[in-house]
Amino acid sequence: MDERVTLRSHLDNSVRDAPLGPAVAAVIEAIATASIEVADLIADGPLAGITGRQSGVNSDGDLQKDIDVAADMIMRRALHATPVAGLLSEEAELPEFLDAAAPLCVAIDPLDGSANLENNISVGTIFSIRPRGNDIISTFFEPGTAQCAAGFVVYGPQTTLVLALSGSVDIFILDRRACEFVLTARGVKIAPNTPEFAINASNRRHWHGPVRAYIDECLAGTHGNGAADFNMRWIGSLVAEALRILVRGGVFLYPADARPGYREGRLRLLYEAHPMALVMEWAGGAASTGRRRILELSARTPHQRVPLIMGSVRGVRDVEAVHGGIEPLFDDSDSPLFARRGLFR
Ligand code: FBP
């Protein structure tokens, strides 16, 4: 990219005329600035007193590391100074009420995938921004289509900000010397048909029939009914998987499965699936539970889980095709239907 475009100038240009534009820009800038602090903390790790040890349990029973708590505090402090009425964080049971007159609500996973940090693998911050309705709590229970912006930061070899705003998905990289994010890819589009999948295959015995059928077809490749031999990736870090999909396509699956606690999947609707779905769709991809479009779903509880299948349109549609008409939702059997009739035929 020839011209150096900073996040700030990009925000000025893309939301200048939108009614909530300045408020949305302020929230994005606050998260981006806070992410620089989180990136520094992660980069220094034990040198900055981050032990990576468990320091508690969050509202949903997940183990919390000291870095989860620190990232939550940093993001929360940054968002307190922005026009946000309600803030839902993965680390708190209920939304926090901030400025009652403010026009926006934010859902955030301050540090997703912190279990990866000891291995020096990329982790991230995921955020979702929506206009506040009459009632702050019920704003969070509107469908994902209510979001006006979303995105995520990847703390990896580079600190990367992926931003879905004004119908476009743009990628910024942190210029560490200047301490600012610089635009590196504008209007990103996901390849529509990349034969690459990502799933935690160790859970195969817990999957329900359609998911097994889909993955078996991918693995059979051109030796089966497939038109292509598939490649596989699994990083175990949602932000890193999502960035890979934006860069080179493919499909990511974290389905529901038969394990206790996984019957609605693992990932959270409000601060993981909804924002990822907005990013995917605005980049020309798709996001689904296998049966329903993620953006049309409304949460029933703040930390509701949901199956998430996202990425290249072809991959997501194929996964939806194997789910078609198969009930009940969590069918743990090998579906004979798919043994007879191949997905790709
Ligand atoms: P948390 O919501 O508990 O932070 O976990 C999210 C996550 O780390 C994702 O980033 C990743 O896709 C997934 O869990 C990996 O789960 P698993 O270890 O079951 O494969």
mmCIF file of C-alpha atoms and ligand atoms in Angstrom:
data_model
loop_
_atom_site.group_PDB
_atom_site.id
_atom_site.type_symbol
_atom_site.label_atom_id
_atom_site.label_comp_id
_atom_site.label_asym_id
_atom_site.label_seq_id
_atom_site.Cartn_x
_atom_site.Cartn_y
_atom_site.Cartn_z
ATOM 1 C CA MET A 1 0.000 0.000 0.000
ATOM 2 C CA ASP A 2 1.662 3.231 -1.154
ATOM 3 C CA GLU A 3 0.064 5.849 1.036
ATOM 4 C CA ARG A 4 0.415 5.438 4.835
ATOM 5 C CA VAL A 5 -3.101 5.396 6.275
ATOM 6 C CA THR A 6 -3.328 5.302 10.047
ATOM 7 C CA LEU A 7 -6.288 3.855 11.930
ATOM 8 C CA ARG A 8 -7.251 7.344 13.027
ATOM 9 C CA SER A 9 -7.382 8.763 9.493
ATOM 10 C CA HIS A 10 -9.202 5.647 8.285
ATOM 11 C CA LEU A 11 -11.827 6.102 11.011
ATOM 12 C CA ASP A 12 -12.201 9.797 10.169
ATOM 13 C CA ASN A 13 -12.844 8.937 6.537
ATOM 14 C CA SER A 14 -15.083 5.909 6.925
ATOM 15 C CA VAL A 15 -17.511 7.021 9.635
ATOM 16 C CA ARG A 16 -17.419 10.793 9.220
ATOM 17 C CA ASP A 17 -21.003 11.046 7.963
ATOM 18 C CA ALA A 18 -22.635 8.190 9.887
ATOM 19 C CA PRO A 19 -24.945 9.303 12.748
ATOM 20 C CA LEU A 20 -23.082 7.224 15.372
ATOM 21 C CA GLY A 21 -19.771 7.599 13.535
ATOM 22 C CA PRO A 22 -17.794 9.611 16.096
ATOM 23 C CA ALA A 23 -18.954 7.365 18.960
ATOM 24 C CA VAL A 24 -18.056 4.178 17.080
ATOM 25 C CA ALA A 25 -14.691 5.646 16.097
ATOM 26 C CA ALA A 26 -13.973 6.549 19.732
ATOM 27 C CA VAL A 27 -14.686 2.990 20.887
ATOM 28 C CA ILE A 28 -12.526 1.416 18.165
ATOM 29 C CA GLU A 29 -9.666 3.789 18.907
ATOM 30 C CA ALA A 30 -9.898 3.046 22.618
ATOM 31 C CA ILE A 31 -9.775 -0.719 22.026
ATOM 32 C CA ALA A 32 -6.885 -0.320 19.568
ATOM 33 C CA THR A 33 -4.906 1.835 22.005
ATOM 34 C CA ALA A 34 -5.582 -0.572 24.877
ATOM 35 C CA SER A 35 -4.493 -3.471 22.679
ATOM 36 C CA ILE A 36 -1.031 -1.897 22.395
ATOM 37 C CA GLU A 37 -0.740 -2.168 26.176
ATOM 38 C CA VAL A 38 -1.990 -5.767 26.098
ATOM 39 C CA ALA A 39 0.470 -6.587 23.283
ATOM 40 C CA ASP A 40 3.368 -5.223 25.355
ATOM 41 C CA LEU A 41 2.298 -7.228 28.377
ATOM 42 C CA ILE A 42 2.022 -10.411 26.324
ATOM 43 C CA ALA A 43 5.362 -9.821 24.604
ATOM 44 C CA ASP A 44 7.119 -9.360 27.958
ATOM 45 C CA GLY A 45 5.197 -12.180 29.685
ATOM 46 C CA PRO A 46 7.121 -13.351 32.748
ATOM 47 C CA LEU A 47 9.428 -10.334 32.421
ATOM 48 C CA ALA A 48 6.402 -8.140 33.190
ATOM 49 C CA GLY A 49 5.295 -10.324 36.083
ATOM 50 C CA ILE A 50 2.817 -12.347 34.016
ATOM 51 C CA THR A 51 3.118 -15.874 35.360
ATOM 52 C CA GLY A 52 0.480 -17.467 33.106
ATOM 53 C CA ARG A 53 -0.806 -19.150 36.232
ATOM 54 C CA GLN A 54 -4.443 -19.604 37.055
ATOM 55 C CA SER A 55 -5.640 -16.719 39.172
ATOM 56 C CA GLY A 56 -9.306 -17.614 39.492
ATOM 57 C CA VAL A 57 -12.439 -18.761 37.737
ATOM 58 C CA ASN A 58 -14.677 -16.480 35.696
ATOM 59 C CA SER A 59 -18.450 -16.226 36.003
ATOM 60 C CA ASP A 60 -18.945 -19.208 33.731
ATOM 61 C CA GLY A 61 -16.523 -21.528 35.510
ATOM 62 C CA ASP A 62 -13.663 -21.054 32.991
ATOM 63 C CA LEU A 63 -10.165 -20.952 34.436
ATOM 64 C CA GLN A 64 -8.786 -17.413 34.456
ATOM 65 C CA LYS A 65 -5.086 -16.681 34.112
ATOM 66 C CA ASP A 66 -3.477 -13.544 35.468
ATOM 67 C CA ILE A 67 -3.151 -12.251 31.901
ATOM 68 C CA ASP A 68 -6.943 -12.670 31.368
ATOM 69 C CA VAL A 69 -7.564 -10.512 34.406
ATOM 70 C CA ALA A 70 -4.967 -7.915 33.333
ATOM 71 C CA ALA A 71 -6.340 -7.693 29.758
ATOM 72 C CA ASP A 72 -9.881 -7.322 31.098
ATOM 73 C CA MET A 73 -8.781 -4.485 33.353
ATOM 74 C CA ILE A 74 -6.939 -2.701 30.532
ATOM 75 C CA MET A 75 -9.873 -2.952 28.090
ATOM 76 C CA ARG A 76 -12.417 -1.999 30.737
ATOM 77 C CA ARG A 77 -10.412 1.070 31.777
ATOM 78 C CA ALA A 78 -10.105 2.181 28.145
ATOM 79 C CA LEU A 79 -13.816 1.734 27.449
ATOM 80 C CA HIS A 80 -14.854 3.663 30.563
ATOM 81 C CA ALA A 81 -13.712 6.801 28.783
ATOM 82 C CA THR A 82 -15.846 6.181 25.665
ATOM 83 C CA PRO A 83 -19.550 6.671 24.820
ATOM 84 C CA VAL A 84 -20.571 3.187 25.983
ATOM 85 C CA ALA A 85 -23.734 2.514 27.968
ATOM 86 C CA GLY A 86 -23.290 -1.231 28.588
ATOM 87 C CA LEU A 87 -20.144 -3.365 28.543
ATOM 88 C CA LEU A 88 -20.266 -7.152 28.527
ATOM 89 C CA SER A 89 -16.928 -8.892 29.076
ATOM 90 C CA GLU A 90 -16.204 -12.608 29.032
ATOM 91 C CA GLU A 91 -14.661 -12.122 32.448
ATOM 92 C CA ALA A 92 -17.803 -10.810 34.195
ATOM 93 C CA GLU A 93 -21.119 -12.467 34.815
ATOM 94 C CA LEU A 94 -23.321 -9.528 33.841
ATOM 95 C CA PRO A 95 -22.956 -6.420 31.676
ATOM 96 C CA GLU A 96 -21.503 -3.406 33.416
ATOM 97 C CA PHE A 97 -23.490 -0.191 33.152
ATOM 98 C CA LEU A 98 -21.379 2.814 32.169
ATOM 99 C CA ASP A 99 -22.754 6.109 30.810
ATOM 100 C CA ALA A 100 -26.551 5.670 30.741
ATOM 101 C CA ALA A 101 -26.940 8.336 28.064
ATOM 102 C CA ALA A 102 -24.295 6.891 25.746
ATOM 103 C CA PRO A 103 -25.351 5.515 22.357
ATOM 104 C CA LEU A 104 -23.395 2.218 22.180
ATOM 105 C CA CYS A 105 -23.057 -1.178 23.841
ATOM 106 C CA VAL A 106 -19.913 -3.302 23.585
ATOM 107 C CA ALA A 107 -19.328 -7.042 24.065
ATOM 108 C CA ILE A 108 -15.699 -8.046 24.386
ATOM 109 C CA ASP A 109 -13.477 -11.060 24.926
ATOM 110 C CA PRO A 110 -10.438 -9.191 26.274
ATOM 111 C CA LEU A 111 -8.056 -12.115 25.751
ATOM 112 C CA ASP A 112 -9.216 -15.085 23.736
ATOM 113 C CA GLY A 113 -7.168 -18.282 23.796
ATOM 114 C CA SER A 114 -4.913 -17.418 26.732
ATOM 115 C CA ALA A 115 -4.136 -21.134 27.205
ATOM 116 C CA ASN A 116 -1.887 -20.743 24.139
ATOM 117 C CA LEU A 117 0.360 -18.129 25.671
ATOM 118 C CA GLU A 118 2.761 -20.429 27.458
ATOM 119 C CA ASN A 119 3.610 -21.845 24.015
ATOM 120 C CA ASN A 120 4.067 -18.409 22.467
ATOM 121 C CA ILE A 121 1.121 -18.938 20.107
ATOM 122 C CA SER A 122 -1.062 -16.055 18.887
ATOM 123 C CA VAL A 123 -3.987 -14.969 21.048
ATOM 124 C CA GLY A 124 -6.377 -12.052 20.668
ATOM 125 C CA THR A 125 -9.046 -9.572 21.704
ATOM 126 C CA ILE A 126 -12.478 -9.858 20.040
ATOM 127 C CA PHE A 127 -15.069 -7.072 20.151
ATOM 128 C CA SER A 128 -18.599 -6.316 18.988
ATOM 129 C CA ILE A 129 -20.222 -2.866 18.933
ATOM 130 C CA ARG A 130 -23.963 -2.234 18.651
ATOM 131 C CA PRO A 131 -26.228 0.797 19.008
ATOM 132 C CA ARG A 132 -27.899 0.935 22.389
ATOM 133 C CA GLY A 133 -31.640 0.237 22.329
ATOM 134 C CA ASN A 134 -34.120 1.599 24.853
ATOM 135 C CA ASP A 135 -32.969 -0.944 27.380
ATOM 136 C CA ILE A 136 -29.274 -1.727 27.825
ATOM 137 C CA ILE A 137 -29.645 -5.390 28.758
ATOM 138 C CA SER A 138 -32.026 -6.201 25.913
ATOM 139 C CA THR A 139 -29.608 -4.545 23.467
ATOM 140 C CA PHE A 140 -27.321 -7.540 24.013
ATOM 141 C CA PHE A 141 -30.185 -9.897 23.201
ATOM 142 C CA GLU A 142 -30.794 -8.468 19.737
ATOM 143 C CA PRO A 143 -29.579 -10.524 16.778
ATOM 144 C CA GLY A 144 -26.046 -10.141 15.465
ATOM 145 C CA THR A 145 -27.369 -8.091 12.550
ATOM 146 C CA ALA A 146 -27.724 -5.250 15.093
ATOM 147 C CA GLN A 147 -23.930 -4.875 15.275
ATOM 148 C CA CYS A 148 -22.601 -1.714 13.639
ATOM 149 C CA ALA A 149 -18.943 -2.706 13.856
ATOM 150 C CA ALA A 150 -16.820 -5.589 15.094
ATOM 151 C CA GLY A 151 -13.320 -6.903 14.885
ATOM 152 C CA PHE A 152 -10.400 -8.554 16.574
ATOM 153 C CA VAL A 153 -6.773 -8.017 17.430
ATOM 154 C CA VAL A 154 -4.217 -10.796 16.941
ATOM 155 C CA TYR A 155 -1.216 -10.704 19.267
ATOM 156 C CA GLY A 156 1.255 -12.694 17.196
ATOM 157 C CA PRO A 157 4.538 -12.050 15.420
ATOM 158 C CA GLN A 158 2.755 -8.839 14.411
ATOM 159 C CA THR A 159 -0.054 -7.147 16.302
ATOM 160 C CA THR A 160 -2.851 -7.105 13.744
ATOM 161 C CA LEU A 161 -6.208 -5.362 13.957
ATOM 162 C CA VAL A 162 -9.006 -6.713 11.752
ATOM 163 C CA LEU A 163 -11.859 -4.236 11.553
ATOM 164 C CA ALA A 164 -15.355 -4.679 10.119
ATOM 165 C CA LEU A 165 -16.759 -1.188 9.680
ATOM 166 C CA SER A 166 -19.111 0.428 7.171
ATOM 167 C CA GLY A 167 -19.530 -2.832 5.261
ATOM 168 C CA SER A 168 -15.808 -3.327 4.677
ATOM 169 C CA VAL A 169 -13.155 -5.464 6.353
ATOM 170 C CA ASP A 170 -9.758 -3.829 6.637
ATOM 171 C CA ILE A 171 -6.524 -4.995 8.226
ATOM 172 C CA PHE A 172 -4.075 -2.829 10.169
ATOM 173 C CA ILE A 173 -0.686 -3.690 11.606
ATOM 174 C CA LEU A 174 0.793 -2.031 14.668
ATOM 175 C CA ASP A 175 3.788 0.127 13.842
ATOM 176 C CA ARG A 176 5.598 -0.414 17.128
ATOM 177 C CA ARG A 177 7.947 2.518 16.730
ATOM 178 C CA ALA A 178 5.168 5.025 15.988
ATOM 179 C CA CYS A 179 2.741 3.283 18.378
ATOM 180 C CA GLU A 180 -0.068 3.419 15.851
ATOM 181 C CA PHE A 181 -1.989 1.008 13.635
ATOM 182 C CA VAL A 182 -1.381 1.365 9.896
ATOM 183 C CA LEU A 183 -3.678 0.072 7.143
ATOM 184 C CA THR A 184 -2.128 -2.837 5.243
ATOM 185 C CA ALA A 185 -5.119 -4.425 3.454
ATOM 186 C CA ARG A 186 -8.306 -2.665 2.392
ATOM 187 C CA GLY A 187 -11.600 -4.367 1.522
ATOM 188 C CA VAL A 188 -10.375 -7.903 2.244
ATOM 189 C CA LYS A 189 -12.297 -10.675 0.443
ATOM 190 C CA ILE A 190 -12.254 -14.321 1.504
ATOM 191 C CA ALA A 191 -11.490 -16.819 -1.254
ATOM 192 C CA PRO A 192 -14.843 -18.471 -1.993
ATOM 193 C CA ASN A 193 -13.659 -22.053 -2.341
ATOM 194 C CA THR A 194 -10.436 -23.021 -0.572
ATOM 195 C CA PRO A 195 -10.101 -26.764 0.215
ATOM 196 C CA GLU A 196 -8.777 -26.315 3.749
ATOM 197 C CA PHE A 197 -10.528 -27.060 7.031
ATOM 198 C CA ALA A 198 -9.838 -26.433 10.702
ATOM 199 C CA ILE A 199 -11.408 -28.474 13.476
ATOM 200 C CA ASN A 200 -10.244 -30.057 16.740
ATOM 201 C CA ALA A 201 -10.226 -33.604 15.359
ATOM 202 C CA SER A 202 -9.575 -35.124 18.796
ATOM 203 C CA ASN A 203 -13.294 -34.628 19.441
ATOM 204 C CA ARG A 204 -14.366 -36.827 16.516
ATOM 205 C CA ARG A 205 -15.992 -39.461 18.705
ATOM 206 C CA HIS A 206 -18.209 -36.767 20.233
ATOM 207 C CA TRP A 207 -19.330 -35.157 16.958
ATOM 208 C CA HIS A 208 -22.780 -35.697 15.615
ATOM 209 C CA GLY A 209 -23.367 -37.386 12.257
ATOM 210 C CA PRO A 210 -23.338 -34.450 9.834
ATOM 211 C CA VAL A 211 -20.042 -33.074 11.148
ATOM 212 C CA ARG A 212 -18.390 -36.508 10.906
ATOM 213 C CA ALA A 213 -19.803 -36.923 7.418
ATOM 214 C CA TYR A 214 -18.415 -33.559 6.287
ATOM 215 C CA ILE A 215 -14.940 -34.110 7.724
ATOM 216 C CA ASP A 216 -14.799 -37.689 6.394
ATOM 217 C CA GLU A 217 -15.557 -36.357 2.913
ATOM 218 C CA CYS A 218 -12.811 -33.746 3.261
ATOM 219 C CA LEU A 219 -10.326 -36.404 4.392
ATOM 220 C CA ALA A 220 -11.261 -38.743 1.538
ATOM 221 C CA GLY A 221 -10.513 -35.936 -0.932
ATOM 222 C CA THR A 222 -10.159 -37.051 -4.532
ATOM 223 C CA HIS A 223 -9.996 -40.671 -3.348
ATOM 224 C CA GLY A 224 -13.622 -40.288 -2.289
ATOM 225 C CA ASN A 225 -16.285 -38.117 -3.863
ATOM 226 C CA GLY A 226 -14.410 -34.859 -3.449
ATOM 227 C CA ALA A 227 -13.225 -32.600 -6.199
ATOM 228 C CA ALA A 228 -10.119 -31.671 -4.206
ATOM 229 C CA ASP A 229 -7.692 -32.962 -1.616
ATOM 230 C CA PHE A 230 -8.145 -30.933 1.550
ATOM 231 C CA ASN A 231 -5.443 -29.456 3.734
ATOM 232 C CA MET A 232 -5.976 -29.223 7.507
ATOM 233 C CA ARG A 233 -5.022 -26.621 10.111
ATOM 234 C CA TRP A 234 -5.871 -26.335 13.825
ATOM 235 C CA ILE A 235 -4.217 -23.651 15.903
ATOM 236 C CA GLY A 236 -6.653 -23.745 18.806
ATOM 237 C CA SER A 237 -6.848 -19.953 18.783
ATOM 238 C CA LEU A 238 -9.955 -18.423 17.245
ATOM 239 C CA VAL A 239 -8.385 -15.125 16.215
ATOM 240 C CA ALA A 240 -5.480 -16.846 14.487
ATOM 241 C CA GLU A 241 -7.851 -19.187 12.625
ATOM 242 C CA ALA A 242 -10.030 -16.252 11.551
ATOM 243 C CA LEU A 243 -7.071 -14.248 10.273
ATOM 244 C CA ARG A 244 -5.838 -17.266 8.304
ATOM 245 C CA ILE A 245 -9.249 -17.606 6.686
ATOM 246 C CA LEU A 246 -9.243 -13.925 5.701
ATOM 247 C CA VAL A 247 -5.801 -14.311 4.158
ATOM 248 C CA ARG A 248 -6.127 -17.675 2.405
ATOM 249 C CA GLY A 249 -9.683 -18.983 2.767
ATOM 250 C CA GLY A 250 -10.926 -22.277 4.165
ATOM 251 C CA VAL A 251 -13.529 -23.288 6.704
ATOM 252 C CA PHE A 252 -13.353 -23.362 10.520
ATOM 253 C CA LEU A 253 -15.632 -25.554 12.601
ATOM 254 C CA TYR A 254 -16.270 -25.581 16.323
ATOM 255 C CA PRO A 255 -19.467 -27.609 16.277
ATOM 256 C CA ALA A 256 -21.772 -28.670 19.074
ATOM 257 C CA ASP A 257 -20.925 -32.156 20.285
ATOM 258 C CA ALA A 258 -22.049 -34.775 22.766
ATOM 259 C CA ARG A 259 -19.709 -33.846 25.634
ATOM 260 C CA PRO A 260 -21.364 -32.385 28.698
ATOM 261 C CA GLY A 261 -21.125 -28.606 28.380
ATOM 262 C CA TYR A 262 -20.610 -28.696 24.587
ATOM 263 C CA ARG A 263 -24.158 -29.345 23.424
ATOM 264 C CA GLU A 264 -24.343 -25.763 22.196
ATOM 265 C CA GLY A 265 -20.711 -25.704 21.079
ATOM 266 C CA ARG A 266 -17.859 -24.019 22.914
ATOM 267 C CA LEU A 267 -17.652 -20.502 21.580
ATOM 268 C CA ARG A 268 -19.718 -17.621 22.913
ATOM 269 C CA LEU A 269 -22.314 -15.945 20.750
ATOM 270 C CA LEU A 270 -22.020 -12.326 21.862
ATOM 271 C CA TYR A 271 -18.260 -11.740 21.910
ATOM 272 C CA GLU A 272 -16.935 -14.543 19.698
ATOM 273 C CA ALA A 273 -19.436 -15.802 17.102
ATOM 274 C CA HIS A 274 -21.359 -12.572 16.397
ATOM 275 C CA PRO A 275 -18.269 -10.419 15.773
ATOM 276 C CA MET A 276 -16.542 -13.160 13.761
ATOM 277 C CA ALA A 277 -19.707 -13.607 11.680
ATOM 278 C CA LEU A 278 -19.837 -9.897 10.872
ATOM 279 C CA VAL A 279 -16.191 -9.967 9.805
ATOM 280 C CA MET A 280 -16.738 -13.096 7.671
ATOM 281 C CA GLU A 281 -19.876 -11.815 5.940
ATOM 282 C CA TRP A 282 -18.514 -8.364 5.226
ATOM 283 C CA ALA A 283 -15.444 -10.033 3.751
ATOM 284 C CA GLY A 284 -17.665 -12.068 1.409
ATOM 285 C CA GLY A 285 -17.592 -15.268 3.499
ATOM 286 C CA ALA A 286 -20.245 -16.888 5.676
ATOM 287 C CA ALA A 287 -20.882 -17.966 9.273
ATOM 288 C CA SER A 288 -23.449 -20.512 10.395
ATOM 289 C CA THR A 289 -24.328 -22.988 13.125
ATOM 290 C CA GLY A 290 -24.747 -25.568 10.365
ATOM 291 C CA ARG A 291 -28.436 -24.826 10.353
ATOM 292 C CA ARG A 292 -28.805 -21.110 10.870
ATOM 293 C CA ARG A 293 -26.988 -17.938 9.954
ATOM 294 C CA ILE A 294 -25.072 -16.766 13.042
ATOM 295 C CA LEU A 295 -25.993 -13.105 12.523
ATOM 296 C CA GLU A 296 -29.700 -13.923 12.808
ATOM 297 C CA LEU A 297 -29.313 -15.513 16.228
ATOM 298 C CA SER A 298 -30.168 -13.710 19.467
ATOM 299 C CA ALA A 299 -28.550 -14.641 22.753
ATOM 300 C CA ARG A 300 -30.773 -15.843 25.578
ATOM 301 C CA THR A 301 -28.070 -15.374 28.217
ATOM 302 C CA PRO A 302 -24.991 -13.101 28.239
ATOM 303 C CA HIS A 303 -22.505 -15.967 27.894
ATOM 304 C CA GLN A 304 -24.514 -18.235 25.623
ATOM 305 C CA ARG A 305 -22.500 -20.710 23.567
ATOM 306 C CA VAL A 306 -23.155 -21.543 19.939
ATOM 307 C CA PRO A 307 -21.763 -23.882 17.273
ATOM 308 C CA LEU A 308 -19.630 -21.841 14.844
ATOM 309 C CA ILE A 309 -18.800 -22.753 11.261
ATOM 310 C CA MET A 310 -17.220 -19.905 9.346
ATOM 311 C CA GLY A 311 -15.090 -19.054 6.360
ATOM 312 C CA SER A 312 -15.237 -19.526 2.604
ATOM 313 C CA VAL A 313 -18.790 -19.558 1.294
ATOM 314 C CA ARG A 314 -18.419 -22.956 -0.376
ATOM 315 C CA GLY A 315 -17.139 -24.656 2.768
ATOM 316 C CA VAL A 316 -19.851 -23.201 5.017
ATOM 317 C CA ARG A 317 -22.596 -24.052 2.510
ATOM 318 C CA ASP A 318 -21.303 -27.648 2.246
ATOM 319 C CA VAL A 319 -21.431 -28.003 6.025
ATOM 320 C CA GLU A 320 -24.986 -26.605 5.985
ATOM 321 C CA ALA A 321 -25.871 -29.061 3.217
ATOM 322 C CA VAL A 322 -24.897 -32.071 5.341
ATOM 323 C CA HIS A 323 -26.998 -30.720 8.202
ATOM 324 C CA GLY A 324 -30.054 -30.263 5.993
ATOM 325 C CA GLY A 325 -33.105 -32.043 7.363
ATOM 326 C CA ILE A 326 -31.152 -34.025 9.963
ATOM 327 C CA GLU A 327 -32.856 -33.818 13.338
ATOM 328 C CA PRO A 328 -32.436 -33.756 16.259
ATOM 329 C CA LEU A 329 -29.803 -31.048 16.424
ATOM 330 C CA PHE A 330 -27.323 -33.120 18.441
ATOM 331 C CA ASP A 331 -27.438 -36.450 16.641
ATOM 332 C CA ASP A 332 -24.505 -38.489 17.857
ATOM 333 C CA SER A 333 -24.791 -41.267 15.316
ATOM 334 C CA ASP A 334 -22.999 -41.896 12.071
ATOM 335 C CA SER A 335 -25.680 -40.831 9.672
ATOM 336 C CA PRO A 336 -26.428 -43.645 7.182
ATOM 337 C CA LEU A 337 -27.719 -41.003 4.793
ATOM 338 C CA PHE A 338 -24.213 -39.731 4.283
ATOM 339 C CA ALA A 339 -22.734 -43.201 4.011
ATOM 340 C CA ARG A 340 -24.914 -43.766 0.948
ATOM 341 C CA ARG A 341 -24.932 -40.339 -0.647
ATOM 342 C CA GLY A 342 -21.664 -38.445 -0.746
ATOM 343 C CA LEU A 343 -21.698 -34.760 0.111
ATOM 344 C CA PHE A 344 -19.736 -33.686 -2.914
ATOM 345 C CA ARG A 345 -21.613 -35.815 -5.459
HETATM 346 P P1 FBP B 1 -12.137 -19.570 25.666
HETATM 347 O O1 FBP B 1 -13.456 -19.044 25.185
HETATM 348 O O2 FBP B 1 -12.247 -20.443 26.857
HETATM 349 O O3 FBP B 1 -11.096 -18.487 25.787
HETATM 350 O O4 FBP B 1 -11.601 -20.552 24.545
HETATM 351 C C1 FBP B 1 -11.643 -20.131 23.237
HETATM 352 C C2 FBP B 1 -10.668 -20.941 22.422
HETATM 353 O O5 FBP B 1 -9.366 -20.860 22.942
HETATM 354 C C3 FBP B 1 -10.670 -20.495 20.979
HETATM 355 O O6 FBP B 1 -9.761 -19.466 20.763
HETATM 356 C C4 FBP B 1 -10.308 -21.774 20.272
HETATM 357 O O7 FBP B 1 -10.891 -21.810 18.986
HETATM 358 C C5 FBP B 1 -10.931 -22.845 21.139
HETATM 359 O O8 FBP B 1 -11.054 -22.302 22.429
HETATM 360 C C6 FBP B 1 -10.103 -24.084 21.228
HETATM 361 O O9 FBP B 1 -10.821 -25.026 21.942
HETATM 362 P P2 FBP B 1 -10.302 -26.534 22.128
HETATM 363 O O10 FBP B 1 -9.152 -26.482 23.085
HETATM 364 O O11 FBP B 1 -11.489 -27.248 22.669
HETATM 365 O O12 FBP B 1 -9.904 -27.051 20.782
#
